[in-house]
Coordinates of C-alpha atoms in Angstrom, one line a residue:
M69 CA -25.5 50.7 2.2
I70 CA -25.7 47.6 4.5
D71 CA -28.9 45.5 4.2
R72 CA -29.4 43.9 7.6
Q73 CA -32.0 41.6 6.2
M74 CA -29.6 40.1 3.8
P75 CA -28.5 36.6 5.1
V76 CA -24.9 35.6 5.5
K77 CA -23.9 32.5 3.6
I78 CA -22.0 29.7 5.2
I79 CA -20.3 27.4 2.6
P80 CA -18.3 24.4 3.9
L81 CA -15.9 23.3 1.2
G82 CA -14.5 20.5 3.4
G83 CA -14.5 19.1 6.9
L84 CA -18.1 17.8 7.1
E85 CA -18.9 14.0 7.1
Q86 CA -15.1 13.4 7.2
I87 CA -12.2 13.9 9.5
G88 CA -9.8 16.5 8.0
M89 CA -9.7 19.0 5.1
N90 CA -11.5 21.7 7.1
I91 CA -12.3 24.8 5.1
T92 CA -15.4 27.1 5.2
A93 CA -16.3 30.2 3.2
I94 CA -18.3 32.9 4.9
E95 CA -19.9 35.2 2.4
Y96 CA -21.9 38.5 2.9
N97 CA -22.8 40.5 -0.2
D98 CA -19.5 41.1 -2.1
T99 CA -17.2 39.9 0.7
I100 CA -15.9 36.3 1.3
I101 CA -13.6 35.3 4.1
V102 CA -12.2 31.7 4.3
V103 CA -11.9 29.9 7.7
D104 CA -9.1 27.4 7.7
C105 CA -7.5 25.6 4.7
G106 CA -6.7 22.0 5.6
L107 CA -6.0 18.8 3.9
S108 CA -7.0 15.2 4.4
F109 CA -5.1 11.9 3.8
P110 CA -6.3 9.5 1.1
D111 CA -8.7 6.7 1.6
D112 CA -7.6 3.1 1.0
D113 CA -9.1 3.1 -2.5
M114 CA -7.1 6.2 -3.6
L115 CA -4.1 4.3 -4.8
G116 CA -0.9 6.3 -5.2
I117 CA -2.5 9.5 -3.9
D118 CA -0.5 11.5 -1.4
L119 CA -3.0 14.2 -0.2
V120 CA -6.5 15.4 -0.8
I121 CA -7.0 19.2 -0.8
P122 CA -10.2 21.3 -1.1
D123 CA -11.9 22.1 -4.4
I124 CA -11.9 25.9 -4.5
S125 CA -13.7 26.3 -7.8
Y126 CA -16.3 28.5 -6.1
L127 CA -13.6 30.8 -4.6
L128 CA -11.8 31.1 -7.9
E129 CA -15.0 32.0 -9.6
N130 CA -15.5 34.7 -7.0
K131 CA -11.9 35.7 -6.6
K132 CA -12.6 39.4 -6.4
K133 CA -14.8 38.8 -3.4
V134 CA -12.3 36.8 -1.4
K135 CA -10.7 39.2 1.2
G136 CA -8.7 36.9 3.5
L137 CA -7.9 33.6 5.1
V138 CA -8.3 33.3 8.9
I139 CA -6.8 30.2 10.6
T140 CA -8.0 28.7 14.0
H141 CA -4.8 26.6 14.7
G142 CA -1.8 24.9 13.2
H143 CA -2.8 21.3 12.6
E144 CA -2.5 19.8 9.1
D145 CA -6.2 19.4 8.7
H146 CA -6.5 23.1 9.1
I147 CA -3.4 24.5 7.4
G148 CA -2.0 21.7 5.2
S149 CA -3.5 23.0 1.9
I150 CA -2.5 26.6 2.3
P151 CA 0.5 26.5 -0.1
Y152 CA -1.6 24.9 -2.9
I153 CA -4.5 27.3 -2.5
E154 CA -2.4 30.4 -2.1
K155 CA -0.7 29.8 -5.4
Q156 CA -4.2 30.3 -7.0
L157 CA -5.9 32.8 -4.7
Q158 CA -3.2 34.9 -3.1
M159 CA -5.2 35.6 0.1
P160 CA -3.8 37.6 3.0
I161 CA -3.5 35.2 6.0
Y162 CA -4.4 36.0 9.6
A163 CA -3.3 33.6 12.4
T164 CA -1.9 33.5 15.9
R165 CA 1.9 33.4 16.4
L166 CA 2.7 29.6 16.5
T167 CA 0.1 28.9 13.8
M168 CA 1.7 31.5 11.5
G169 CA 5.2 30.0 12.2
L170 CA 4.0 26.6 11.0
I171 CA 2.3 28.2 8.0
E172 CA 5.4 30.1 7.1
Y173 CA 7.5 26.9 7.1
K174 CA 5.1 25.4 4.5
L175 CA 5.1 28.5 2.4
E176 CA 8.9 28.5 2.4
E177 CA 9.0 24.9 1.3
H178 CA 6.8 25.7 -1.7
G179 CA 8.9 28.8 -2.5
I180 CA 6.1 31.4 -2.1
L181 CA 6.8 32.8 1.4
N182 CA 7.6 36.3 0.1
D183 CA 4.5 36.3 -2.1
V184 CA 2.0 35.9 0.7
D185 CA 0.7 38.7 2.8
R186 CA 0.8 37.5 6.5
H187 CA -0.6 39.0 9.7
V188 CA 0.1 37.6 13.2
M189 CA -3.0 38.0 15.4
S190 CA -3.4 38.2 19.2
Y191 CA -6.3 37.0 21.3
G192 CA -9.0 39.7 21.5
Q193 CA -7.7 41.4 18.3
T194 CA -10.1 41.9 15.4
V195 CA -9.6 42.3 11.7
K196 CA -12.1 43.9 9.3
F197 CA -13.0 42.7 5.9
G198 CA -15.6 45.1 4.5
P199 CA -18.8 44.4 6.3
I200 CA -17.3 41.4 8.1
R201 CA -15.2 41.7 11.3
V202 CA -13.4 38.7 12.8
E203 CA -12.2 38.4 16.4
F204 CA -9.7 35.8 17.7
I205 CA -10.7 34.1 21.0
R206 CA -8.4 32.0 23.2
T207 CA -9.2 28.3 23.3
N208 CA -7.4 25.1 24.4
H209 CA -6.6 22.3 22.0
S210 CA -3.7 19.8 21.5
I211 CA -1.6 22.5 20.0
A212 CA -0.8 25.9 21.5
D213 CA -2.2 29.2 20.2
S214 CA -5.5 27.7 19.1
A215 CA -8.4 30.1 18.6
A216 CA -12.1 30.3 18.2
L217 CA -13.5 33.0 15.9
A218 CA -16.3 35.5 16.5
I219 CA -17.4 36.5 13.0
F220 CA -19.5 39.7 13.1
T221 CA -21.7 40.3 10.1
P222 CA -24.6 42.7 9.4
A223 CA -26.9 39.6 9.6
G224 CA -25.6 38.6 13.1
T225 CA -22.7 37.1 14.9
L226 CA -21.3 33.7 14.0
V227 CA -19.1 31.8 16.5
H228 CA -16.8 29.2 15.1
T229 CA -15.1 27.2 17.9
G230 CA -12.4 25.7 15.8
D231 CA -11.1 22.4 17.3
F232 CA -11.2 23.0 21.1
K233 CA -11.5 21.6 24.6
V234 CA -11.9 23.3 28.0
D235 CA -8.6 22.8 29.8
Y236 CA -8.3 24.6 33.2
T237 CA -4.6 23.5 33.6
P238 CA -3.0 23.8 30.1
V239 CA 0.7 23.0 29.7
F240 CA 1.3 26.2 27.8
G241 CA -0.6 29.5 27.7
G242 CA -3.9 30.5 29.3
V243 CA -7.2 28.9 30.0
I244 CA -10.0 29.1 27.3
D245 CA -11.7 32.6 27.5
L246 CA -15.1 31.4 28.7
Q247 CA -15.9 35.0 29.7
R248 CA -15.7 36.2 26.1
F249 CA -18.0 33.4 25.0
A250 CA -20.5 34.5 27.6
E251 CA -20.2 38.2 26.5
L252 CA -20.9 37.2 23.0
G253 CA -23.9 35.1 24.2
K254 CA -25.3 38.1 26.1
A255 CA -24.9 40.3 23.0
G256 CA -26.6 37.7 20.8
V257 CA -25.1 34.9 18.7
L258 CA -26.9 34.2 15.4
A259 CA -25.2 30.7 14.9
L260 CA -22.7 28.5 16.6
M261 CA -20.4 26.3 14.5
A262 CA -18.9 23.9 17.1
D263 CA -16.4 21.0 17.0
S264 CA -18.2 17.6 16.8
T265 CA -15.2 15.3 16.9
N266 CA -15.7 14.1 20.5
V267 CA -19.4 14.6 20.8
T268 CA -20.1 10.9 21.3
R269 CA -18.1 10.9 24.5
E270 CA -19.8 11.8 27.8
G271 CA -18.3 14.0 30.5
F272 CA -15.2 16.2 30.1
T273 CA -12.0 15.7 28.3
P274 CA -9.1 15.4 30.8
S275 CA -6.5 18.1 30.9
E276 CA -3.4 17.7 28.8
R277 CA -1.4 18.1 32.0
T278 CA -2.6 14.6 33.2
V279 CA -0.5 13.0 30.5
G280 CA 2.6 14.4 32.2
K281 CA 1.8 12.4 35.3
T282 CA 1.3 9.3 33.2
F283 CA 4.6 9.8 31.5
D284 CA 6.3 10.2 34.9
H285 CA 4.8 6.9 36.0
I286 CA 5.8 5.1 32.8
F287 CA 9.4 6.5 33.0
D288 CA 9.6 5.5 36.7
E289 CA 8.4 1.9 35.9
N290 CA 10.8 1.5 33.0
R291 CA 14.1 2.9 34.3
D292 CA 16.1 0.0 32.9
H293 CA 14.8 0.1 29.4
R294 CA 15.2 2.3 26.3
M295 CA 12.0 4.2 25.4
I296 CA 10.5 5.2 22.1
I297 CA 7.5 7.5 22.2
A298 CA 5.4 8.2 19.0
T299 CA 3.0 11.2 18.9
F300 CA 1.7 13.8 16.5
A301 CA 4.5 16.2 15.5
S302 CA 2.2 19.2 16.0
N303 CA 1.3 18.3 19.6
V304 CA 3.9 20.6 21.1
D305 CA 2.5 20.3 24.7
R306 CA 2.9 16.5 24.5
V307 CA 6.5 16.9 23.4
Q308 CA 7.1 19.3 26.2
Q309 CA 5.9 16.8 28.8
I310 CA 8.0 14.0 27.3
I311 CA 11.0 16.4 27.6
N312 CA 10.1 17.2 31.2
S313 CA 9.9 13.6 32.2
A314 CA 13.1 12.8 30.3
R315 CA 14.9 15.6 32.2
K316 CA 13.4 14.4 35.5
Y317 CA 14.6 10.8 35.0
K318 CA 18.0 11.9 33.5
R319 CA 17.4 10.7 30.0
K320 CA 18.7 12.2 26.7
V321 CA 16.1 12.9 24.1
I322 CA 16.6 12.1 20.4
V323 CA 14.0 13.4 17.9
Q324 CA 13.3 11.4 14.7
G325 CA 11.0 12.3 11.8
R326 CA 11.2 15.3 9.5
S327 CA 7.9 16.8 10.6
M328 CA 8.7 16.3 14.3
V329 CA 12.1 18.0 13.9
N330 CA 10.6 20.9 12.0
V331 CA 7.8 21.6 14.5
I332 CA 10.1 21.3 17.5
S333 CA 12.5 23.7 15.9
I334 CA 9.8 26.3 15.1
A335 CA 8.1 25.9 18.5
S336 CA 11.3 26.3 20.5
E337 CA 12.5 29.2 18.4
L338 CA 9.1 31.0 19.1
G339 CA 9.2 30.2 22.8
Y340 CA 6.4 27.6 22.9
L341 CA 8.8 24.8 23.9
S342 CA 11.3 24.9 26.7
I343 CA 14.2 22.5 26.2
P344 CA 16.8 22.4 29.0
D345 CA 20.4 22.5 28.0
N346 CA 22.1 19.2 27.3
T347 CA 18.8 17.3 27.0
M348 CA 18.6 16.8 23.3
I349 CA 21.3 14.9 21.4
E350 CA 21.7 13.8 17.8
I351 CA 21.0 10.2 16.8
D352 CA 24.7 9.5 16.1
E353 CA 25.5 10.4 19.7
A354 CA 23.2 7.6 21.1
K355 CA 26.1 5.1 21.0
N356 CA 27.7 7.1 23.8
Y357 CA 24.9 6.4 26.2
P358 CA 23.4 3.2 27.7
D359 CA 19.9 2.4 26.5
E360 CA 18.3 3.2 29.8
Q361 CA 19.4 6.8 29.4
L362 CA 17.7 7.3 26.1
V363 CA 14.2 8.3 24.9
Y364 CA 13.3 8.7 21.3
I365 CA 10.4 11.0 20.2
T366 CA 9.2 9.9 16.8
T367 CA 6.5 10.3 14.2
G368 CA 4.3 7.3 13.2
S369 CA 1.7 7.1 15.9
Q370 CA -1.0 6.6 13.2
G371 CA 0.8 3.7 11.6
E372 CA 1.8 5.7 8.5
N373 CA 3.9 3.6 6.1
M374 CA 6.9 5.8 5.8
A375 CA 6.9 7.4 9.3
V376 CA 9.8 6.6 11.6
L377 CA 8.0 4.2 13.9
S378 CA 6.6 2.1 11.1
R379 CA 10.1 1.9 9.5
I380 CA 11.5 0.8 12.9
A381 CA 8.8 -1.8 13.3
A382 CA 9.5 -3.1 9.8
S383 CA 13.3 -3.3 10.4
I384 CA 14.0 -0.8 7.6
H385 CA 15.1 2.2 9.6
N386 CA 18.8 2.7 9.0
K387 CA 19.8 3.7 12.5
I388 CA 17.3 2.3 15.0
S389 CA 16.5 -1.4 15.6
I390 CA 14.1 -2.8 18.2
K391 CA 15.7 -4.7 21.0
P392 CA 13.9 -7.1 23.4
G393 CA 12.8 -5.0 26.4
D394 CA 12.4 -1.7 24.5
V395 CA 9.3 0.2 25.7
V396 CA 7.3 1.8 22.9
I397 CA 4.5 4.2 23.7
F398 CA 1.8 5.4 21.4
S399 CA 0.8 8.8 22.7
S400 CA -2.2 9.2 20.5
S401 CA -5.5 7.5 19.6
P402 CA -6.0 6.1 16.1
I403 CA -7.8 8.5 13.8
P404 CA -10.9 6.7 12.4
G405 CA -9.7 4.5 9.5
N406 CA -6.1 4.2 10.8
E407 CA -6.8 1.4 13.3
K408 CA -5.6 -1.4 11.1
A409 CA -2.3 0.3 10.3
V410 CA -1.7 1.1 14.0
Y411 CA -2.4 -2.4 15.2
R412 CA -0.1 -3.8 12.4
V413 CA 2.8 -1.7 13.7
I414 CA 2.0 -2.8 17.3
N415 CA 2.1 -6.4 16.3
E416 CA 5.4 -6.0 14.5
L417 CA 6.9 -4.3 17.5
E418 CA 5.8 -6.9 20.0
Q419 CA 7.0 -9.7 17.7
K420 CA 10.4 -8.2 18.0
G421 CA 10.3 -8.2 21.8
A422 CA 9.2 -4.7 22.6
K423 CA 6.7 -3.8 25.3
V424 CA 4.0 -1.6 23.7
I425 CA 1.9 0.9 25.7
Y426 CA -1.0 2.3 23.6
H427 CA -3.9 2.9 26.0
D428 CA -3.0 5.3 28.7
A429 CA -0.5 7.9 27.4
H430 CA -3.0 10.2 25.6
V431 CA -5.8 12.6 26.1
S432 CA -7.9 14.1 23.4
G433 CA -7.7 17.7 22.2
H434 CA -11.4 17.8 21.5
A435 CA -14.4 18.7 23.7
C436 CA -16.6 16.0 25.1
Q437 CA -20.4 16.5 25.7
E438 CA -20.2 18.5 28.9
E439 CA -17.8 21.0 27.4
L440 CA -20.0 21.4 24.3
K441 CA -23.0 22.0 26.6
L442 CA -21.0 24.7 28.4
I443 CA -20.3 26.5 25.2
Y444 CA -24.0 26.3 24.2
A445 CA -25.0 27.6 27.6
L446 CA -22.7 30.5 27.4
T447 CA -23.3 31.6 23.7
K448 CA -27.1 30.9 23.6
P449 CA -27.1 30.7 19.8
R450 CA -30.2 31.1 17.8
Y451 CA -29.0 28.4 15.4
A452 CA -26.7 25.4 15.7
I453 CA -24.5 24.2 12.8
P454 CA -22.4 21.1 13.8
V455 CA -19.0 21.0 12.1
H456 CA -15.8 19.0 12.1
G457 CA -16.7 15.3 12.1
E458 CA -18.1 12.3 10.3
Y459 CA -21.9 12.1 9.8
R460 CA -22.4 10.1 13.1
H461 CA -20.6 12.9 15.0
L462 CA -22.7 15.6 13.3
K463 CA -25.9 13.8 14.0
R464 CA -25.1 13.3 17.7
H465 CA -24.1 16.9 17.9
A466 CA -27.5 18.0 16.5
E467 CA -29.2 15.9 19.2
L468 CA -27.1 17.6 21.9
A469 CA -28.0 21.0 20.5
V470 CA -31.7 20.1 20.8
E471 CA -31.1 18.8 24.4
M472 CA -29.7 22.3 25.1
G473 CA -33.0 23.9 24.2
I474 CA -32.5 24.8 20.6
P475 CA -35.6 24.0 18.6
K476 CA -35.0 21.2 16.1
K477 CA -35.9 23.4 13.1
R478 CA -33.0 25.7 14.1
V479 CA -30.4 22.9 14.0
K480 CA -29.0 22.1 10.6
L481 CA -26.9 19.2 9.3
I482 CA -25.2 20.3 6.2
K483 CA -22.7 18.7 3.9
C484 CA -19.7 19.9 2.0
G485 CA -20.8 22.2 -0.9
D486 CA -24.1 23.3 0.7
V487 CA -24.8 27.0 0.7
L488 CA -26.5 27.7 4.0
S489 CA -28.2 31.1 4.1
V490 CA -28.6 32.5 7.7
S491 CA -30.3 35.5 9.1
N492 CA -32.7 36.1 12.0
D493 CA -35.6 34.8 9.8
T494 CA -33.7 32.6 7.4
F495 CA -32.0 29.2 8.0
D496 CA -32.1 27.2 4.7
V497 CA -29.8 25.5 2.2
T498 CA -30.2 27.7 -0.8
G499 CA -27.8 26.2 -3.3
S500 CA -24.6 24.1 -3.7
V501 CA -21.1 24.5 -5.0
P502 CA -18.4 22.0 -6.1
A503 CA -16.7 20.5 -3.0
Q504 CA -15.4 17.0 -3.9
G505 CA -11.7 17.4 -3.1
V506 CA -8.7 17.6 -5.4
L507 CA -6.2 14.7 -5.4
V508 CA -2.5 15.4 -5.1
D509 CA -0.1 12.8 -6.6
G510 CA 3.6 13.8 -6.3
L511 CA 3.9 17.2 -8.1
G512 CA 0.5 16.7 -9.9
V513 CA -2.4 18.6 -8.4
G514 CA -5.8 17.6 -9.8
D515 CA -4.5 15.7 -12.7
V516 CA -5.6 12.4 -11.2
G517 CA -9.3 11.9 -11.3
N518 CA -11.9 9.2 -11.0
I519 CA -11.0 7.5 -14.3
V520 CA -7.3 7.3 -13.4
L521 CA -8.2 6.0 -9.9
R522 CA -10.5 3.4 -11.4
D523 CA -7.6 2.2 -13.7
R524 CA -5.3 2.0 -10.7
Q525 CA -7.9 0.0 -8.8
H526 CA -8.3 -2.3 -11.8
L527 CA -4.5 -2.8 -12.1
S528 CA -4.2 -3.5 -8.4
E529 CA -6.9 -6.1 -8.4
N530 CA -6.4 -7.9 -11.7
G531 CA -3.1 -7.0 -13.2
L532 CA -2.2 -6.1 -16.8
I533 CA -2.0 -7.9 -20.1
V534 CA -0.1 -6.2 -22.9
V535 CA -0.7 -7.4 -26.4
A536 CA 2.1 -6.2 -28.8
L537 CA 1.9 -6.8 -32.5
T538 CA 3.2 -5.3 -35.8
L539 CA 1.1 -4.8 -38.9
E540 CA 2.0 -4.0 -42.5
H541 CA 1.2 -0.4 -43.4
S542 CA -0.8 -1.0 -46.5
T543 CA -2.5 -4.4 -45.9
N544 CA -2.8 -4.6 -42.0
Q545 CA -1.3 -8.1 -42.4
L546 CA 0.4 -9.4 -39.2
L547 CA 4.2 -9.2 -39.5
A548 CA 5.3 -9.9 -35.9
G549 CA 3.6 -11.0 -32.7
P550 CA 1.3 -11.0 -31.1
D551 CA 3.5 -11.0 -28.0
I552 CA 1.6 -11.4 -24.7
I553 CA 3.2 -9.7 -21.7
S554 CA 1.7 -10.3 -18.2
R555 CA 2.2 -8.0 -15.3
G556 CA 0.4 -8.8 -12.0
F557 CA -1.9 -11.3 -13.8
V558 CA -0.2 -14.7 -14.0
Y559 CA 3.3 -15.9 -13.5
V560 CA 4.5 -16.4 -17.1
R561 CA 6.7 -19.5 -16.6
E562 CA 3.8 -21.4 -15.0
S563 CA 1.2 -20.2 -17.5
E564 CA 2.7 -20.7 -20.9
S565 CA -0.3 -22.7 -22.3
L566 CA -2.7 -20.0 -21.2
L567 CA -0.6 -17.3 -22.9
E568 CA -0.3 -19.4 -26.0
D569 CA -4.1 -19.6 -26.1
C570 CA -4.2 -15.9 -25.7
R571 CA -2.0 -15.4 -28.8
M572 CA -4.4 -17.7 -30.8
V573 CA -7.4 -15.6 -29.7
V574 CA -5.7 -12.4 -30.8
E575 CA -4.7 -13.9 -34.1
E576 CA -8.2 -15.1 -34.8
T577 CA -9.6 -11.7 -33.8
L578 CA -7.2 -10.0 -36.3
D579 CA -8.2 -12.4 -39.1
E580 CA -11.8 -11.6 -38.4
C581 CA -11.1 -7.9 -38.6
L582 CA -9.3 -8.3 -41.9
A583 CA -12.1 -10.5 -43.3
R584 CA -14.6 -7.7 -42.4
N585 CA -12.3 -5.0 -43.9
I586 CA -11.9 -3.3 -40.5
S587 CA -8.7 -1.1 -40.8
D588 CA -9.3 1.4 -38.1
W589 CA -6.7 0.7 -35.4
S590 CA -9.0 1.9 -32.5
R591 CA -11.7 -0.6 -33.6
I592 CA -9.1 -3.4 -33.9
K593 CA -7.8 -2.6 -30.4
G594 CA -11.3 -2.5 -29.0
K595 CA -12.1 -5.9 -30.7
I596 CA -8.9 -7.4 -29.2
R597 CA -9.8 -6.1 -25.7
D598 CA -13.4 -7.5 -26.0
E599 CA -12.5 -11.0 -27.3
L600 CA -9.4 -11.5 -25.2
G601 CA -11.2 -10.2 -22.1
E602 CA -14.1 -12.6 -22.6
F603 CA -11.7 -15.5 -23.1
L604 CA -9.7 -14.8 -20.0
W605 CA -12.8 -14.4 -17.9
K606 CA -14.1 -17.8 -19.0
R607 CA -10.7 -19.4 -18.4
T608 CA -9.7 -17.7 -15.1
K609 CA -12.7 -15.7 -13.8
R610 CA -10.4 -12.7 -13.7
S611 CA -10.5 -9.5 -15.7
P612 CA -7.0 -8.0 -16.2
M613 CA -6.6 -4.6 -17.9
I614 CA -5.8 -5.4 -21.5
L615 CA -3.5 -2.9 -23.4
P616 CA -3.1 -3.6 -27.1
I617 CA -0.1 -1.9 -28.7
I618 CA 0.1 -1.9 -32.5
S619 CA 3.2 -0.9 -34.4
E620 CA 3.2 -0.2 -38.2
V621 CA 5.9 -1.2 -40.8

């Protein structure tokens, strides 16, 4: 029997107080559905880490309750963790057509495509998970087939916007279904979970189609120069407009970057990208055309080290070199935290003689203040729960909700791991679950934690000293060494006296251990670390990692 007084639980496992790794569990009684399953990229202090994926400990503990994964759109911060999580949870996936195409490519890469139950959804279609029903609603974003979700529960209706904007002239597909938002508002919305990414910007986000006019203008002004355009691989509409301008100005298009090639292949195969015949060529064919007839579409708009544009800028790309007069366009805005990397690449390009355009060839895929106000006016939610953004975004979103007439006590700023219980009479954080993120390093998932990261930080800042010595089995007398090996601490040839003094410190420490009848190797190693560390700090004001290695004969 359904208890309509029982609150629905909203449990964000990522995506709050950060950009990326969006994932939220919606729980009612014995049913859990998961909304999105994204990844984030490592912070600067996460040395050697490739990706950060959600901590799904809570979902694993409640595996029998988890009924399905519903996806709003196909960006990495919403689908990137799916292969890692599916290996543990085996959830059926529900997504729109292009989104599912991108997900299937990831599952195939991980060798689990045939193990995952997949369902392609249409706008207006609903899927039932026990007492919870989910409807997909058409929205606009910087990737086609984006959806908002109406989540119907016995406690009330939740509306999750996903990432969205209001675009009345989208490049592909229809206009956001504002009528459906209004119908939901008329029927009664318990809580609105809306995108906060652009909430600090006033007004409306311009239509994606305006970028096409900008491209036409840039192509027209630079008819005599080779062009290189970097954008997000997943921004299919942006790629379409580059192709349109290239066709109009009689240029051949060359696509570079693995993710870019993959997304364009999937999107064109599914009919989301229209590429006229004889427009695309392979990079080896470029030599057959003058520079002014070529435009390259590449990855690397965020300054990523190994992306195509960064390698071109650093002169390490094996087939493309910057020539004076080249026009390079950044068709994106830097994600918060990436500014330094982006400007480094811009500087490198301009030093090589390129003309770089990085201000005018982009519009956001996220709603500004007036679009958010429109969604609030249509849905009339009882409660407001800002999602998707750093704390400053969430805070400003909360203020906007109050401006729209929602009482302050009905607006809640929550953080990852909070369990928010919501019903007509309840709106409180009633618990917490683990939600710290799991680090992916190569093939290792979760095997690198804070201690390893701290060691890597230590090594990167101060280097390593290895102390190698050989002791006699029965007496612990020194037979060979100590040899002092420096890596990343001092240059050996210029620091011979320092290293000789280090040997003397180690020998004296060993003598002291023997005099005190200390035979336990772990205690000897600890004593070497302490004494040598103190000596090096006094001499150099530096604290390298000290690694004693003892061999026995």
